[in-house]
Coordinates of C-alpha atoms in Angstrom, one line a residue:
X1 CA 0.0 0.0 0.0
X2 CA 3.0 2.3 0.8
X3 CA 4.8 1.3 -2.4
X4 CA 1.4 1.9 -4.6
X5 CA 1.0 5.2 -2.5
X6 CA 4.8 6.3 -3.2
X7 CA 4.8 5.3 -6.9
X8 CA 1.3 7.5 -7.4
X9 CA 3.1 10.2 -5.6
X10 CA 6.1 10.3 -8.0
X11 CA 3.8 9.7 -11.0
X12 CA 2.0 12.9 -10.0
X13 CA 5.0 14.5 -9.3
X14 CA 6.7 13.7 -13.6
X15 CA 3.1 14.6 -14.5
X16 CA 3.1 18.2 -12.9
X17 CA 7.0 18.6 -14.6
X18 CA 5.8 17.5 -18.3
X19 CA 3.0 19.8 -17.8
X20 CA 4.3 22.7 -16.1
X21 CA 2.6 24.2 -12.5
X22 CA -0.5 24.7 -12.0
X23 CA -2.3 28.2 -11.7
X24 CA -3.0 29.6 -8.4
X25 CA -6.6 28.6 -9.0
X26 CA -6.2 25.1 -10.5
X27 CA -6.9 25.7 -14.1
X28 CA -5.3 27.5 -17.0
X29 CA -6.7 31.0 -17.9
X30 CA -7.3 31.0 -21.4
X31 CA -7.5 34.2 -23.6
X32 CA -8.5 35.4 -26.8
X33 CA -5.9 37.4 -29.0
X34 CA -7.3 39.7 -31.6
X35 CA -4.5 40.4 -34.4
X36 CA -5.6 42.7 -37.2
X37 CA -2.8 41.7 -39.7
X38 CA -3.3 39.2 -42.1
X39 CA -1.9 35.3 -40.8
X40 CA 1.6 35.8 -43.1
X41 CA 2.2 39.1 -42.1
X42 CA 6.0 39.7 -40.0
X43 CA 3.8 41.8 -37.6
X44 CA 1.3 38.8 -37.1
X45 CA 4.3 36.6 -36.9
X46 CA 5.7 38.7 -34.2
X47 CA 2.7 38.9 -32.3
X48 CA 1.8 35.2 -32.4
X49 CA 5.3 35.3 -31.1
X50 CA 4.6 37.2 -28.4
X51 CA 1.4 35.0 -27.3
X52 CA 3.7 31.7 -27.6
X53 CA 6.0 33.5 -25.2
X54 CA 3.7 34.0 -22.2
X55 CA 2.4 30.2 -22.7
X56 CA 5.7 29.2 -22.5
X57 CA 7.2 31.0 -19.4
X58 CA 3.7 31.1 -17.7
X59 CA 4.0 27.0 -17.9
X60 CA 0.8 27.1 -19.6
X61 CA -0.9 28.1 -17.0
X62 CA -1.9 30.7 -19.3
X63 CA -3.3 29.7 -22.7
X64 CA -3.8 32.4 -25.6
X65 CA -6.0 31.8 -28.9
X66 CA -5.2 34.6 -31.8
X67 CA -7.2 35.5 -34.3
X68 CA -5.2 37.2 -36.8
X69 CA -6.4 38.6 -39.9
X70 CA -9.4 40.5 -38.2
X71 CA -11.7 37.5 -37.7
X72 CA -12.6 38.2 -34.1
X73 CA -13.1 42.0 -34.6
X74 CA -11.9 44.3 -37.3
X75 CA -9.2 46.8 -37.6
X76 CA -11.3 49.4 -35.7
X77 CA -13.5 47.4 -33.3
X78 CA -10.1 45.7 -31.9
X79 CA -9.6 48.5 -29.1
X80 CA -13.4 48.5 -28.2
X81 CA -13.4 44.4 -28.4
X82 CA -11.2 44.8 -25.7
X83 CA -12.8 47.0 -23.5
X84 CA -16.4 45.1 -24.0
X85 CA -14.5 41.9 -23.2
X86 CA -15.3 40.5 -26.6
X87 CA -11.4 39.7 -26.9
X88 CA -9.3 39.7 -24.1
X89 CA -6.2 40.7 -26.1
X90 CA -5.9 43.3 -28.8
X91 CA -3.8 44.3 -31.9
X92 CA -4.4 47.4 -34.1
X93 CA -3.9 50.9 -35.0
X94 CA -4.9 53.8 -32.3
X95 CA -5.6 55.7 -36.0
X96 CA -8.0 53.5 -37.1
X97 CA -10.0 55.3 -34.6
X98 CA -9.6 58.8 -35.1
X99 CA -10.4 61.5 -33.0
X100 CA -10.3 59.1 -29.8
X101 CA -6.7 58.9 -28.8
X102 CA -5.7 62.7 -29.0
X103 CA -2.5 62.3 -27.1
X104 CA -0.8 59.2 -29.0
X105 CA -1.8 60.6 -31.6
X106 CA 1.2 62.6 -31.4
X107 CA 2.9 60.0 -32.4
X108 CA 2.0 59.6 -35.9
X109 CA 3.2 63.4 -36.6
X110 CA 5.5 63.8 -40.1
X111 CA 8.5 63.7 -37.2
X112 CA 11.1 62.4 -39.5
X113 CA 11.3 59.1 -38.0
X114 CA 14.6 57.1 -39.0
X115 CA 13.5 53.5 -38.7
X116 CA 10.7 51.1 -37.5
X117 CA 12.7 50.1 -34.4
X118 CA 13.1 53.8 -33.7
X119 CA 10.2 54.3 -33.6
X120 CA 8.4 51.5 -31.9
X121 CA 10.9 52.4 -29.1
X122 CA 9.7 56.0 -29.0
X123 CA 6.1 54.6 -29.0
X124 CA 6.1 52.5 -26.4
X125 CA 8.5 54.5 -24.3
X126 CA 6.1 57.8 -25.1
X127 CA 2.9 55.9 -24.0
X128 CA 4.3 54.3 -20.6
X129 CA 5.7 57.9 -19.8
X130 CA 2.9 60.1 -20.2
X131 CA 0.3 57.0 -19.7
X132 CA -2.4 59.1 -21.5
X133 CA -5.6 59.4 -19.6
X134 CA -7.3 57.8 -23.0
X135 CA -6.4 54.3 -22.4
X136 CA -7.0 53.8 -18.4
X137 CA -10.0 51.8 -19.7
X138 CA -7.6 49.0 -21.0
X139 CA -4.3 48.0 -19.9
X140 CA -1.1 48.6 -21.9
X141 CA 0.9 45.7 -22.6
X142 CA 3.2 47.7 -25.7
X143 CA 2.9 50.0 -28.5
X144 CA 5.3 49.7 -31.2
X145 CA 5.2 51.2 -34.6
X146 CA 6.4 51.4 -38.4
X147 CA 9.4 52.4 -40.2
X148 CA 8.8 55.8 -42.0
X149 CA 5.6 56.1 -44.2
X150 CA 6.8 56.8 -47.8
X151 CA 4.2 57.7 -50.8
X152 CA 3.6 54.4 -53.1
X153 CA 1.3 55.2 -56.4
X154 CA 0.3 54.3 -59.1
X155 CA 1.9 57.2 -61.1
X156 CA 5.2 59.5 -60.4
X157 CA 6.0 61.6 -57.8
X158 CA 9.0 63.6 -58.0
X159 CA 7.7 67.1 -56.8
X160 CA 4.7 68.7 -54.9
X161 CA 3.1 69.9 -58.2
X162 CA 3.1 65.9 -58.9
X163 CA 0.9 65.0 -56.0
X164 CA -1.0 68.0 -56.4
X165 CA -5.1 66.7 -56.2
X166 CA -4.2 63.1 -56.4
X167 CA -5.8 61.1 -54.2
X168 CA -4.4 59.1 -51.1
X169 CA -5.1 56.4 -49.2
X170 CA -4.5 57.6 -45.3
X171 CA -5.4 57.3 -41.7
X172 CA -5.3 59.8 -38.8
X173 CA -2.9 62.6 -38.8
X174 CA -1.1 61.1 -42.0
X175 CA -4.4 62.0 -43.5
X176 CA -3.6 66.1 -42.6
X177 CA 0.4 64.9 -44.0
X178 CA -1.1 64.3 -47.2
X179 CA -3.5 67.3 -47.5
X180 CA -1.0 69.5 -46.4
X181 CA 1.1 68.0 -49.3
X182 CA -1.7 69.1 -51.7
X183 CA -3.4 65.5 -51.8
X184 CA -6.7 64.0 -51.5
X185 CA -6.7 61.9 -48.2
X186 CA -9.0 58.9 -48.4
X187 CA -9.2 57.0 -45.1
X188 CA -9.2 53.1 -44.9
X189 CA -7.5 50.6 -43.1
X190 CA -4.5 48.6 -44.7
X191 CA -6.8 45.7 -45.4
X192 CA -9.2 47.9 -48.1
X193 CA -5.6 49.3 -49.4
X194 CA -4.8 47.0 -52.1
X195 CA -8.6 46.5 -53.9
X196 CA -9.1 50.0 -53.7
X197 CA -5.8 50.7 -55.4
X198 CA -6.0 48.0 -58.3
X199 CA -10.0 49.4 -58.9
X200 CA -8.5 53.1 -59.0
X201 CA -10.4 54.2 -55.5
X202 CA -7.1 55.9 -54.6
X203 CA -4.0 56.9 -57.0
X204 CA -1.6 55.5 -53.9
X205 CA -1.4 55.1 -50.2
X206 CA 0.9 56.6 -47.5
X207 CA 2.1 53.7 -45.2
X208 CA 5.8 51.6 -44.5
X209 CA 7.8 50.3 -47.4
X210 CA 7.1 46.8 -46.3
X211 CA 2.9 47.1 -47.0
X212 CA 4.5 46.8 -51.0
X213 CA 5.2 43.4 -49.9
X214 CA 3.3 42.3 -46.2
X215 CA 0.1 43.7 -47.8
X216 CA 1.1 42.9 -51.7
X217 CA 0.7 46.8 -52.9
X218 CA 3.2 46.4 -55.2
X219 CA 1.6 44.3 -57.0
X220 CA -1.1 47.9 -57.7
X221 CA 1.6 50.6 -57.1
X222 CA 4.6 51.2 -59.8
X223 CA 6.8 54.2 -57.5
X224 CA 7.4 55.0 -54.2
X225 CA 8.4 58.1 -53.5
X226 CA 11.6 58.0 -50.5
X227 CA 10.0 61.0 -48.4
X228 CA 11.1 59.9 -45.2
X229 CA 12.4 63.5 -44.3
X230 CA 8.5 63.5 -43.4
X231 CA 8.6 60.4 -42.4
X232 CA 5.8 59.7 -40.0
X233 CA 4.7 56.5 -38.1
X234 CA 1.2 54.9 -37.1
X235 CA 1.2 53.9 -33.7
X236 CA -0.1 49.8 -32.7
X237 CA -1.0 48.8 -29.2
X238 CA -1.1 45.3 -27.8
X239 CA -3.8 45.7 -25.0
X240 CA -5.8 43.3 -22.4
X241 CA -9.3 43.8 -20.8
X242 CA -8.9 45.8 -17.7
X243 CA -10.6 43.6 -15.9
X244 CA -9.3 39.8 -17.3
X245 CA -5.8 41.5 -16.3
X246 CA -7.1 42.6 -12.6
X247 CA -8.5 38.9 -12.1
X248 CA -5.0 37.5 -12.7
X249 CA -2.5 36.6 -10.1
X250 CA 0.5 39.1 -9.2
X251 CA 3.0 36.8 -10.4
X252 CA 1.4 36.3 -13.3
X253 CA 1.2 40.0 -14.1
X254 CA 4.8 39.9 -13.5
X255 CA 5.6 37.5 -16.1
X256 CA 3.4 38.8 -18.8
X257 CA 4.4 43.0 -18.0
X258 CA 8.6 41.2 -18.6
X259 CA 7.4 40.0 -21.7
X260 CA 5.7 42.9 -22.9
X261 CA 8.5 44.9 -22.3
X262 CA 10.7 43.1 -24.4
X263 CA 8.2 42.7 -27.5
X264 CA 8.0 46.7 -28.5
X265 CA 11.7 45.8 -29.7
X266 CA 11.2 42.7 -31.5
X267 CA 8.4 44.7 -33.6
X268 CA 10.9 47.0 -34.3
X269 CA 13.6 44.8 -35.3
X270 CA 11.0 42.8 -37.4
X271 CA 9.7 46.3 -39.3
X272 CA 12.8 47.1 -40.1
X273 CA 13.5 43.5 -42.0
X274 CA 10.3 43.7 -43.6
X275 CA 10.9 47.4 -45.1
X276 CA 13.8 45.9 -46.4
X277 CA 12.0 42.8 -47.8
X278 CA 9.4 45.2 -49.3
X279 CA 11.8 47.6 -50.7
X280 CA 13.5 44.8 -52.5
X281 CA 10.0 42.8 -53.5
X282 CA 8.5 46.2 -55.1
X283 CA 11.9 46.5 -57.2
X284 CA 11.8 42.5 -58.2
X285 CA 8.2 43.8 -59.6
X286 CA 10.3 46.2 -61.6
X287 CA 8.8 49.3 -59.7
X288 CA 10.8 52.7 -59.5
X289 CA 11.7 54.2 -55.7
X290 CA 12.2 57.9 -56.2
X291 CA 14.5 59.6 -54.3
X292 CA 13.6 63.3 -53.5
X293 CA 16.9 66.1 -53.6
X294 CA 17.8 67.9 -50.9
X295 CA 15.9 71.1 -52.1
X296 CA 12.2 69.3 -52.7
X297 CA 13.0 67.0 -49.3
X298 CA 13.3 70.7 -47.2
X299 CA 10.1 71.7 -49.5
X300 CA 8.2 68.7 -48.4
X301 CA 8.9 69.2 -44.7
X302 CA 7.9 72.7 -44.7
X303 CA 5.0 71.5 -46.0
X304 CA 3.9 69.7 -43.1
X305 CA 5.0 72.2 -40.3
X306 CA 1.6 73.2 -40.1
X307 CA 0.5 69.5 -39.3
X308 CA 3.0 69.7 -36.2
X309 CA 1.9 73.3 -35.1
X310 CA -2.2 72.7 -35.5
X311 CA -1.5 69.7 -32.8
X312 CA 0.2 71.8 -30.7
X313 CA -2.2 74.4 -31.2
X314 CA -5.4 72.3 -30.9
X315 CA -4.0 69.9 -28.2
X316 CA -4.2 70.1 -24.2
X317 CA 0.3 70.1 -23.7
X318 CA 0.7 69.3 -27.2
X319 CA 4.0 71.5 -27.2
X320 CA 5.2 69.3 -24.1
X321 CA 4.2 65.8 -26.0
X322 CA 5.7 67.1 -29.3
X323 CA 8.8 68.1 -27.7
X324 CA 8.5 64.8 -25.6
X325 CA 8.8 62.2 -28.9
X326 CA 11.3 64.7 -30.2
X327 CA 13.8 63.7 -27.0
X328 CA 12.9 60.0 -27.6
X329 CA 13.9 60.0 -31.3
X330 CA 17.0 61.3 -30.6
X331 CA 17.2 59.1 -27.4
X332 CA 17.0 56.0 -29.4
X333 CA 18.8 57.6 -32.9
X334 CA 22.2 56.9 -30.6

């Protein structure tokens, strides 16, 4: 009886090592993940990535089901998905929404940002400094964001006069970047992008180098024009429903906030590949990239000041959060 007592004992005890610990409350917490890029995309990857990682250092104790591609809720239901508790975890664009994140939506300003590591670093760093009054309905597990938007058509753009009335797919404030360039802004999310181009909707789209590839636009673009002296960004969160993250235990918090703080980077790291992959796709295609000079680069950034200055001007401290992500770019430039 002691032997068959023992041996269950030490069966139970290889079982609970194969398995990983239990929970505090016995059972796994399972949560939904709502990705708004498409399954193939390096952003999905790198989310899926990041859900993979809690499962694995939580033990399993907890379990995480994406949807990626928008299935669970689209583009711009994925912040409210999350605060209904129709998905527990969230992906998308604070743009997508516009007009309801007024502070990070700073962020996207024609700031000139360098690269998408860059600037998911500023992002995320901007968002947990400030923590914007906006998102205490939800809690922040990162931001990250793209390398710098360029302008991909289906025509040339060498100058100003070029893009003068043409019009451009855009969302949030890079909708003001391409009217204060003398386009047409036409808002959409990325995943309306490519049928709208190929059925002549819109002339071209504002976004990363890498949509020519993650989202196939090069397939319905010929040029790109390099205007990333205007470069601006679109700023993603990765949130969690206030109140699935209050339920869970402290030292599961712990685990998941040490994850999350690692992930803004490997977002950045992985927008940076893919503008690289896209750059190089569009050119396979045979498509021109079109350098601007020096004198039509200054031209294009003057003609966006005014995009900067109506924030400020229109914007509770927007001096103070322009000024703010102009300290983080050149924080993370070094």
């Amino acid at each position: 009886m002691k032997r068959s007592l023992r041996s269950l004992c030490l069966a139970g005890l290889l079982l609970a090592l194969l398995v990983g610990s239990p929970s505090p409350s016995g059972a796994a917490t399972n949560l939904t993940f709502s990705i708004f890029f498409p399954p193939t995309h390096a952003q999905a990857q790198a989310a899926l990535d990041f859900a993979k990682e809690i499962e694995k250092r939580t033990g399993d104790t907890v379990r995480v089901t994406p949807f990626p591609g928008g299935t669970l809720t689209k583009a711009p239901q994925v912040y409210d998905g999350v605060v209904t508790g129709i998905t527990d975890l969230g992906n998308s664009c604070f743009a997508y929404t516009r007009g309801r994140f007024p502070v990070t939506a700073a962020l996207d300003l024609p700031m000139g940002y360098p690269s998408g590591q860059v600037a998911s670093e500023v992002a995320n760093a901007f968002v947990k400094e400030v923590a914007p009054a906006e998102l205490k309905d939800v809690k922040v597990l990162y931001v990250h964001a793209h390398g710098p938007g360029l302008l991909h058509t289906k025509k040339p753009v060498r100058t100003l006069e070029d893009l003068k009335g043409m019009k451009i797919r855009a969302t949030g404030l890079s909708a003001q970047v391409v009217e204060a360039l003398g386009g047409v802004p036409v808002a959409m999310p990325q995943g309306g992008t490519y049928e709208a181009l190929q059925k002549g909707v819109v002339e071209g789209t504002f976004g990363p180098i890498e949509a020519l590839k993650g989202w196939k636009q090069a397939e319905v673009v010929k040029y790109t024009t390099d205007c990333v002296s205007v470069g601006y960004t679109t700023a993603m969160f990765v949130v969690m429903n206030r109140a699935k993250w209050d339920a869970l235990p402290e030292e599961t918090k712990a685990i998941i906030d040490q994850v999350s703080a690692e992930w803004s980077a490997v977002h950045g790291r992985a927008w940076d590949a893919a503008d690289a992959e896209g750059r190089a796709f569009t050119k396979s295609l045979g498509n021109e990239v079109i350098p601007l000079s020096a004198a039509e680069s200054a031209r294009w950034r003057k003609a966006v000041e005014p995009v900067i200055q109506n924030f400020i001007d229109q914007t509770p401290d927007g001096a103070t959060y322009v000024e703010k992500i102009r300290e983080l770019i050149a924080r993370y430039s070094k």
